[in-house]
Amino acid sequence: MADILHRIGIKSSSIDEVYQALTTRKGLAGWWTNNTHGEGNQTGNVIEFRFGAGGFDIKVIGLTPSTNVLWEVVEGPEEWIGTTISWDLKQDGDYIILLFKHIGWKEPVEFMHHCSTKWAIFLMSLKSLIETGKGTPDPNDVKIDNWN
Amino acid sequence: MADILHRIGIKSSSIDEVYQALTTRKGLAGWWTNNTHGEGNQTGNVIEFRFGAGGFDIKVIGLTPSTNVLWEVVEGPEEWIGTTISWDLKQDGDYIILLFKHIGWKEPVEFMHHCSTKWAIFLMSLKSLIETGKGTPDPNDVKIDNWN
């Protein structure tokens, strides 16, 4: 098993604003993909994220307001199905610290390397959304390689 | 044990140019940190990378021109010492694909989450250096959190 881990700090005093960006359609569409359907504010909900090259259906399996969001991937690329994605939030001085974990990859395949880098790019988009009001969700996301 | 994995694609037909950016002082200073001392083009060489907040001494332990560079961290933060960093290069159409692995972290500590995101940012700096002639090495690097 292999995991993707990341940490960003968002300059903000509103931890709820970051939580909303992870649990509402509007928030998620502001940094990950414009083509987002469904709300993430109830456990059991399935959110559909679509990109040019495909997409993911993600079930919300845990919610602790302003503290943690937990997802399970239920549809998408084979390597993603059954993996879990955890978002931990905490305030630290002027920053909201986000610890990100994409857990349960069966093998450290080349696609996992790609997804690790791409997650970092999307987390920087989330940071930008909160700090400046503007993220860079798909299709305006920063491209990292020939898989986009 | 836990690993940091990344993949970027650099639009270039010169795989040697990317190899040079990983093995010469000038190249490394162009995307990682301005404050780089030593050359990485001989196995056994130690390169000193310094940042505002500290730095790393890294020994070159493997070189396969235009294909792979292998480093071992010999001095720096405790979590880094003894870890290895591998750079694999291959041409794929219009891109040079770089597979990056920072291997051998003892524990998936919060600092590892930070380093994972920060590596992605520096790899994008390397991509920019080759594609545009200009990277964003420390101290002009993109900041990701309160640890920089």
Coordinates of N, CA and C in Angstrom, one line a residue, chain B:
Chain B
M1 N 8.2 2.5 6.4 CA 8.8 3.3 5.4 C 7.8 4.0 4.5
A2 N 8.0 5.2 4.1 CA 7.1 5.9 3.2 C 7.9 6.7 2.2
D3 N 7.3 6.9 1.0 CA 8.0 7.5 -0.1 C 7.2 8.7 -0.6
I4 N 7.9 9.7 -1.2 CA 7.3 10.8 -1.9 C 7.5 10.5 -3.4
L5 N 6.4 10.5 -4.2 CA 6.5 10.2 -5.6 C 6.0 11.4 -6.4
H6 N 6.6 11.7 -7.5 CA 6.1 12.8 -8.4 C 6.4 12.4 -9.9
R7 N 5.6 13.0 -10.8 CA 5.8 12.9 -12.2 C 5.6 14.3 -12.9
I8 N 6.6 14.7 -13.6 CA 6.3 15.9 -14.5 C 6.7 15.6 -15.9
G9 N 6.2 16.3 -16.8 CA 6.6 16.2 -18.2 C 7.1 17.6 -18.7
I10 N 8.3 17.6 -19.2 CA 8.9 18.9 -19.7 C 8.9 18.9 -21.2
K11 N 8.3 19.9 -21.7 CA 8.3 20.1 -23.2 C 9.7 20.4 -23.7
S12 N 10.4 19.4 -24.2 CA 11.7 19.6 -24.7 C 12.1 18.4 -25.5
S13 N 13.1 18.6 -26.4 CA 13.6 17.4 -27.1 C 15.0 17.1 -26.6
S14 N 15.5 17.9 -25.7 CA 16.9 17.7 -25.2 C 16.9 17.1 -23.8
I15 N 16.9 15.7 -23.8 CA 17.0 15.0 -22.5 C 18.3 15.4 -21.8
D16 N 19.3 15.7 -22.5 CA 20.6 16.1 -21.9 C 20.5 17.4 -21.2
E17 N 19.7 18.3 -21.6 CA 19.5 19.6 -21.0 C 18.9 19.4 -19.6
V18 N 17.9 18.4 -19.5 CA 17.3 18.1 -18.2 C 18.3 17.5 -17.3
Y19 N 19.1 16.5 -17.9 CA 20.1 15.9 -17.1 C 21.1 16.9 -16.5
Q20 N 21.5 17.9 -17.3 CA 22.4 18.9 -16.9 C 21.8 19.7 -15.7
A21 N 20.5 19.9 -15.8 CA 19.9 20.7 -14.7 C 19.8 20.0 -13.4
L22 N 20.1 18.7 -13.5 CA 20.1 17.8 -12.2 C 21.6 17.5 -11.8
T23 N 22.5 17.8 -12.6 CA 23.9 17.4 -12.3 C 25.0 18.5 -12.3
T24 N 24.6 19.7 -12.6 CA 25.5 20.8 -12.6 C 25.1 21.9 -11.6
R25 N 26.1 22.6 -11.0 CA 25.8 23.6 -10.0 C 24.8 24.6 -10.6
K26 N 25.2 25.1 -11.8 CA 24.4 26.1 -12.5 C 22.9 25.7 -12.7
G27 N 22.8 24.4 -13.1 CA 21.4 23.9 -13.4 C 20.6 23.8 -12.1
L28 N 21.2 23.2 -11.1 CA 20.5 23.0 -9.8 C 20.1 24.4 -9.2
A29 N 21.1 25.4 -9.3 CA 20.8 26.7 -8.7 C 19.7 27.4 -9.5
G30 N 19.4 26.9 -10.7 CA 18.4 27.6 -11.5 C 17.0 27.2 -11.2
W31 N 16.8 26.1 -10.4 CA 15.4 25.7 -10.0 C 15.2 25.4 -8.6
W32 N 16.3 24.9 -7.8 CA 16.1 24.5 -6.4 C 16.4 25.6 -5.4
T33 N 17.7 25.9 -5.4 CA 18.1 27.1 -4.5 C 19.3 27.8 -5.2
N34 N 19.3 29.1 -5.2 CA 20.4 29.9 -5.7 C 21.7 29.5 -4.9
N35 N 21.5 29.2 -3.7 CA 22.6 28.9 -2.8 C 23.0 27.5 -2.8
T36 N 23.6 27.1 -4.0 CA 24.0 25.7 -4.3 C 25.5 25.7 -4.5
H37 N 26.2 24.7 -3.8 CA 27.7 24.6 -4.0 C 28.0 23.2 -4.3
G38 N 28.9 23.0 -5.3 CA 29.3 21.7 -5.7 C 28.7 21.3 -7.0
E39 N 29.4 20.3 -7.6 CA 28.9 19.8 -8.9 C 28.4 18.4 -8.7
G40 N 27.3 18.0 -9.4 CA 26.7 16.7 -9.2 C 27.0 15.7 -10.4
N41 N 28.1 16.0 -11.1 CA 28.4 15.2 -12.3 C 29.4 14.1 -12.1
Q42 N 29.7 13.8 -10.8 CA 30.6 12.7 -10.4 C 30.1 11.9 -9.3
T43 N 30.0 10.6 -9.3 CA 29.5 9.9 -8.1 C 30.5 10.1 -7.0
G44 N 30.0 10.2 -5.8 CA 30.9 10.5 -4.7 C 30.9 12.0 -4.3
N45 N 30.6 12.8 -5.3 CA 30.6 14.3 -5.0 C 29.5 14.6 -4.0
V46 N 29.7 15.6 -3.1 CA 28.7 16.1 -2.2 C 28.3 17.5 -2.6
I47 N 27.0 17.7 -2.8 CA 26.5 19.0 -3.2 C 25.8 19.6 -1.9
E48 N 26.1 20.9 -1.7 CA 25.5 21.6 -0.6 C 24.4 22.5 -1.0
F49 N 23.2 22.3 -0.6 CA 22.1 23.1 -0.9 C 21.7 23.9 0.3
R50 N 21.7 25.2 0.3 CA 21.3 26.0 1.4 C 20.0 26.8 1.1
F51 N 19.2 26.9 2.1 CA 17.9 27.7 2.1 C 17.9 28.6 3.3
G52 N 17.0 29.6 3.3 CA 16.9 30.4 4.4 C 16.8 29.7 5.7
A53 N 16.0 28.6 5.7 CA 15.7 27.9 6.9 C 16.7 26.7 7.2
G54 N 17.7 26.6 6.5 CA 18.6 25.4 6.7 C 19.1 24.9 5.4
G55 N 19.4 23.6 5.3 CA 19.8 23.1 4.1 C 20.1 21.6 4.1
F56 N 20.7 21.1 3.0 CA 20.9 19.6 2.9 C 22.3 19.5 2.2
D57 N 23.0 18.4 2.7 CA 24.2 18.0 1.9 C 23.8 16.7 1.3
I58 N 24.1 16.6 0.0 CA 23.6 15.4 -0.7 C 24.7 14.8 -1.5
K59 N 24.9 13.5 -1.3 CA 26.0 12.8 -2.1 C 25.4 12.1 -3.3
V60 N 26.1 12.3 -4.4 CA 25.7 11.6 -5.7 C 26.2 10.2 -5.6
I61 N 25.2 9.2 -5.6 CA 25.6 7.8 -5.5 C 25.3 7.0 -6.8
G62 N 24.7 7.7 -7.8 CA 24.5 7.0 -9.0 C 24.3 8.0 -10.2
L63 N 24.9 7.7 -11.3 CA 24.7 8.6 -12.5 C 24.6 7.7 -13.7
T64 N 23.5 7.7 -14.5 CA 23.4 7.1 -15.8 C 23.0 8.2 -16.7
P65 N 23.9 8.7 -17.5 CA 23.6 9.9 -18.3 C 22.3 9.9 -19.1
S66 N 21.6 10.9 -19.0 CA 20.3 11.1 -19.6 C 19.2 10.1 -19.2
T67 N 19.5 9.4 -18.1 CA 18.6 8.3 -17.7 C 18.2 8.3 -16.3
N68 N 19.2 8.4 -15.4 CA 19.0 8.4 -14.0 C 20.0 9.2 -13.2
V69 N 19.6 9.8 -12.1 CA 20.5 10.4 -11.1 C 20.0 9.9 -9.8
L70 N 20.9 9.5 -8.9 CA 20.6 8.9 -7.6 C 21.4 9.7 -6.5
W71 N 20.7 10.2 -5.5 CA 21.3 10.9 -4.5 C 21.1 10.2 -3.1
E72 N 22.0 10.5 -2.2 CA 21.7 10.1 -0.8 C 21.9 11.3 0.1
V73 N 21.0 11.6 1.0 CA 21.1 12.7 1.9 C 22.0 12.4 3.0
V74 N 23.1 13.2 3.2 CA 24.1 12.8 4.2 C 24.1 13.8 5.4
E75 N 23.5 15.0 5.2 CA 23.3 16.0 6.2 C 22.1 16.8 6.0
G76 N 21.4 17.3 7.1 CA 20.2 18.0 7.0 C 19.3 17.7 8.1
P77 N 18.0 18.0 7.9 CA 17.0 17.6 9.0 C 17.1 16.1 9.2
E78 N 16.9 15.8 10.5 CA 17.0 14.4 10.9 C 16.2 13.4 10.0
E79 N 15.0 13.9 9.7 CA 14.1 13.0 8.9 C 14.6 12.7 7.5
W80 N 15.5 13.6 7.0 CA 16.0 13.4 5.6 C 17.3 12.5 5.6
I81 N 18.0 12.5 6.7 CA 19.3 11.8 6.7 C 19.2 10.3 6.4
G82 N 19.9 9.9 5.4 CA 19.8 8.5 5.0 C 18.8 8.2 3.9
T83 N 17.9 9.2 3.7 CA 16.9 8.9 2.6 C 17.6 9.0 1.2
T84 N 17.0 8.5 0.2 CA 17.6 8.6 -1.1 C 16.6 9.3 -2.1
I85 N 17.1 9.9 -3.1 CA 16.3 10.7 -4.0 C 16.7 10.2 -5.4
S86 N 15.7 9.7 -6.2 CA 16.0 9.2 -7.5 C 15.2 10.0 -8.6
W87 N 16.0 10.2 -9.6 CA 15.4 11.0 -10.8 C 15.5 10.1 -12.0
D88 N 14.4 9.7 -12.6 CA 14.4 8.9 -13.8 C 13.9 9.8 -15.0
L89 N 14.6 9.7 -16.1 CA 14.3 10.5 -17.3 C 14.0 9.6 -18.4
K90 N 13.0 10.0 -19.2 CA 12.7 9.3 -20.5 C 12.0 10.2 -21.4
Q91 N 12.3 10.0 -22.8 CA 11.6 10.8 -23.7 C 10.2 10.1 -24.1
D92 N 9.2 10.9 -24.2 CA 7.9 10.4 -24.6 C 7.2 11.4 -25.4
G93 N 7.3 11.2 -26.8 CA 6.8 12.2 -27.7 C 7.5 13.6 -27.5
D94 N 6.7 14.6 -27.3 CA 7.2 16.0 -27.2 C 7.7 16.3 -25.8
Y95 N 7.6 15.3 -24.9 CA 7.9 15.5 -23.5 C 9.1 14.7 -23.0
I96 N 9.8 15.3 -22.1 CA 10.7 14.5 -21.3 C 10.0 14.2 -20.0
I97 N 9.8 12.9 -19.7 CA 9.1 12.6 -18.5 C 10.1 12.3 -17.4
L98 N 9.9 13.0 -16.2 CA 10.7 12.9 -15.1 C 9.9 12.2 -14.0
L99 N 10.4 11.0 -13.6 CA 9.8 10.3 -12.4 C 10.7 10.5 -11.2
F100 N 10.1 11.1 -10.2 CA 10.9 11.5 -9.0 C 10.4 10.6 -7.8
K101 N 11.4 10.2 -7.0 CA 11.1 9.4 -5.8 C 12.0 9.8 -4.7
H102 N 11.4 10.2 -3.6 CA 12.2 10.5 -2.3 C 11.9 9.4 -1.4
I103 N 12.8 8.4 -1.2 CA 12.5 7.1 -0.6 C 13.2 7.0 0.7
G104 N 12.5 6.3 1.6 CA 13.1 5.8 2.9 C 12.8 6.7 4.1
W105 N 11.7 7.5 4.0 CA 11.3 8.2 5.2 C 10.8 7.2 6.3
K106 N 11.3 7.4 7.5 CA 11.0 6.4 8.5 C 9.5 6.4 8.9
E107 N 8.9 7.6 9.0 CA 7.6 7.8 9.4 C 6.9 8.9 8.5
P108 N 5.6 8.7 8.3 CA 4.9 9.8 7.5 C 4.5 11.0 8.3
V109 N 5.5 11.6 8.9 CA 5.3 12.8 9.7 C 4.8 14.0 9.0
E110 N 4.3 15.0 9.7 CA 3.7 16.2 9.1 C 4.8 16.9 8.2
F111 N 6.0 16.8 8.6 CA 7.1 17.4 7.8 C 7.2 16.7 6.4
M112 N 6.9 15.5 6.4 CA 6.9 14.7 5.1 C 5.8 15.2 4.2
H113 N 4.6 15.5 4.8 CA 3.5 16.1 4.0 C 4.0 17.4 3.3
H114 N 4.6 18.2 4.2 CA 5.1 19.5 3.7 C 6.1 19.3 2.5
C115 N 7.1 18.4 2.7 CA 8.1 18.2 1.7 C 7.6 17.6 0.4
S116 N 6.5 16.8 0.5 CA 5.9 16.3 -0.7 C 5.3 17.4 -1.6
T117 N 4.6 18.3 -0.9 CA 4.0 19.4 -1.7 C 5.1 20.3 -2.2
K118 N 6.1 20.6 -1.4 CA 7.2 21.5 -1.8 C 8.0 20.9 -2.9
W119 N 8.2 19.6 -2.9 CA 8.9 19.0 -4.1 C 8.1 19.2 -5.4
A120 N 6.8 19.1 -5.3 CA 6.0 19.3 -6.5 C 6.3 20.7 -7.0
I121 N 6.3 21.7 -6.1 CA 6.5 23.1 -6.5 C 7.9 23.3 -7.1
F122 N 8.9 22.6 -6.5 CA 10.3 22.8 -7.1 C 10.4 22.0 -8.5
L123 N 9.7 20.9 -8.6 CA 9.7 20.2 -9.9 C 9.0 21.1 -11.0
M124 N 8.0 21.8 -10.6 CA 7.4 22.8 -11.6 C 8.4 23.9 -11.9
S125 N 9.2 24.3 -10.9 CA 10.3 25.3 -11.2 C 11.3 24.7 -12.2
L126 N 11.7 23.5 -12.0 CA 12.6 22.8 -13.0 C 12.0 22.8 -14.4
K127 N 10.7 22.4 -14.4 CA 9.9 22.4 -15.7 C 10.0 23.8 -16.4
S128 N 9.8 24.8 -15.6 CA 9.8 26.2 -16.1 C 11.2 26.6 -16.5
L129 N 12.2 26.2 -15.8 CA 13.6 26.5 -16.2 C 13.9 26.0 -17.6
I130 N 13.5 24.8 -17.8 CA 13.8 24.2 -19.1 C 12.9 24.8 -20.2
E131 N 11.6 25.0 -19.9 CA 10.7 25.4 -21.0 C 10.8 26.9 -21.3
T132 N 11.1 27.7 -20.3 CA 11.1 29.2 -20.5 C 12.4 29.8 -20.2
G133 N 13.4 29.1 -19.7 CA 14.7 29.6 -19.3 C 14.8 30.2 -17.9
K134 N 13.6 30.2 -17.2 CA 13.6 30.8 -15.9 C 12.8 29.9 -14.9
G135 N 13.5 29.5 -13.8 CA 12.9 28.8 -12.7 C 12.6 29.7 -11.6
T136 N 12.1 29.2 -10.5 CA 11.8 30.0 -9.3 C 12.5 29.3 -8.1
P137 N 13.9 29.3 -8.1 CA 14.6 28.7 -6.9 C 14.4 29.5 -5.7
D138 N 14.7 28.9 -4.5 CA 14.8 29.7 -3.3 C 15.8 30.8 -3.5
P139 N 15.6 32.0 -3.1 CA 14.6 32.5 -2.2 C 13.3 33.0 -2.9
N140 N 13.2 32.8 -4.2 CA 12.1 33.2 -5.0 C 11.1 32.1 -5.3
D141 N 11.1 31.1 -4.5 CA 10.2 29.9 -4.6 C 8.8 30.3 -4.2
V142 N 7.9 29.5 -4.7 CA 6.5 29.7 -4.4 C 6.3 29.1 -3.0
K143 N 5.7 29.9 -2.1 CA 5.5 29.5 -0.7 C 4.2 28.7 -0.6
I144 N 4.2 27.6 0.2 CA 3.1 26.7 0.3 C 2.4 26.7 1.7
D145 N 3.1 27.1 2.7 CA 2.5 27.1 4.1 C 3.4 27.9 5.0
N146 N 3.2 27.8 6.3 CA 3.9 28.6 7.3 C 5.3 28.0 7.6
W147 N 5.7 26.9 7.0 CA 7.0 26.4 7.0 C 7.8 26.8 5.7
N148 N 7.1 27.5 4.8 CA 7.6 28.0 3.5 C 7.4 26.9 2.4

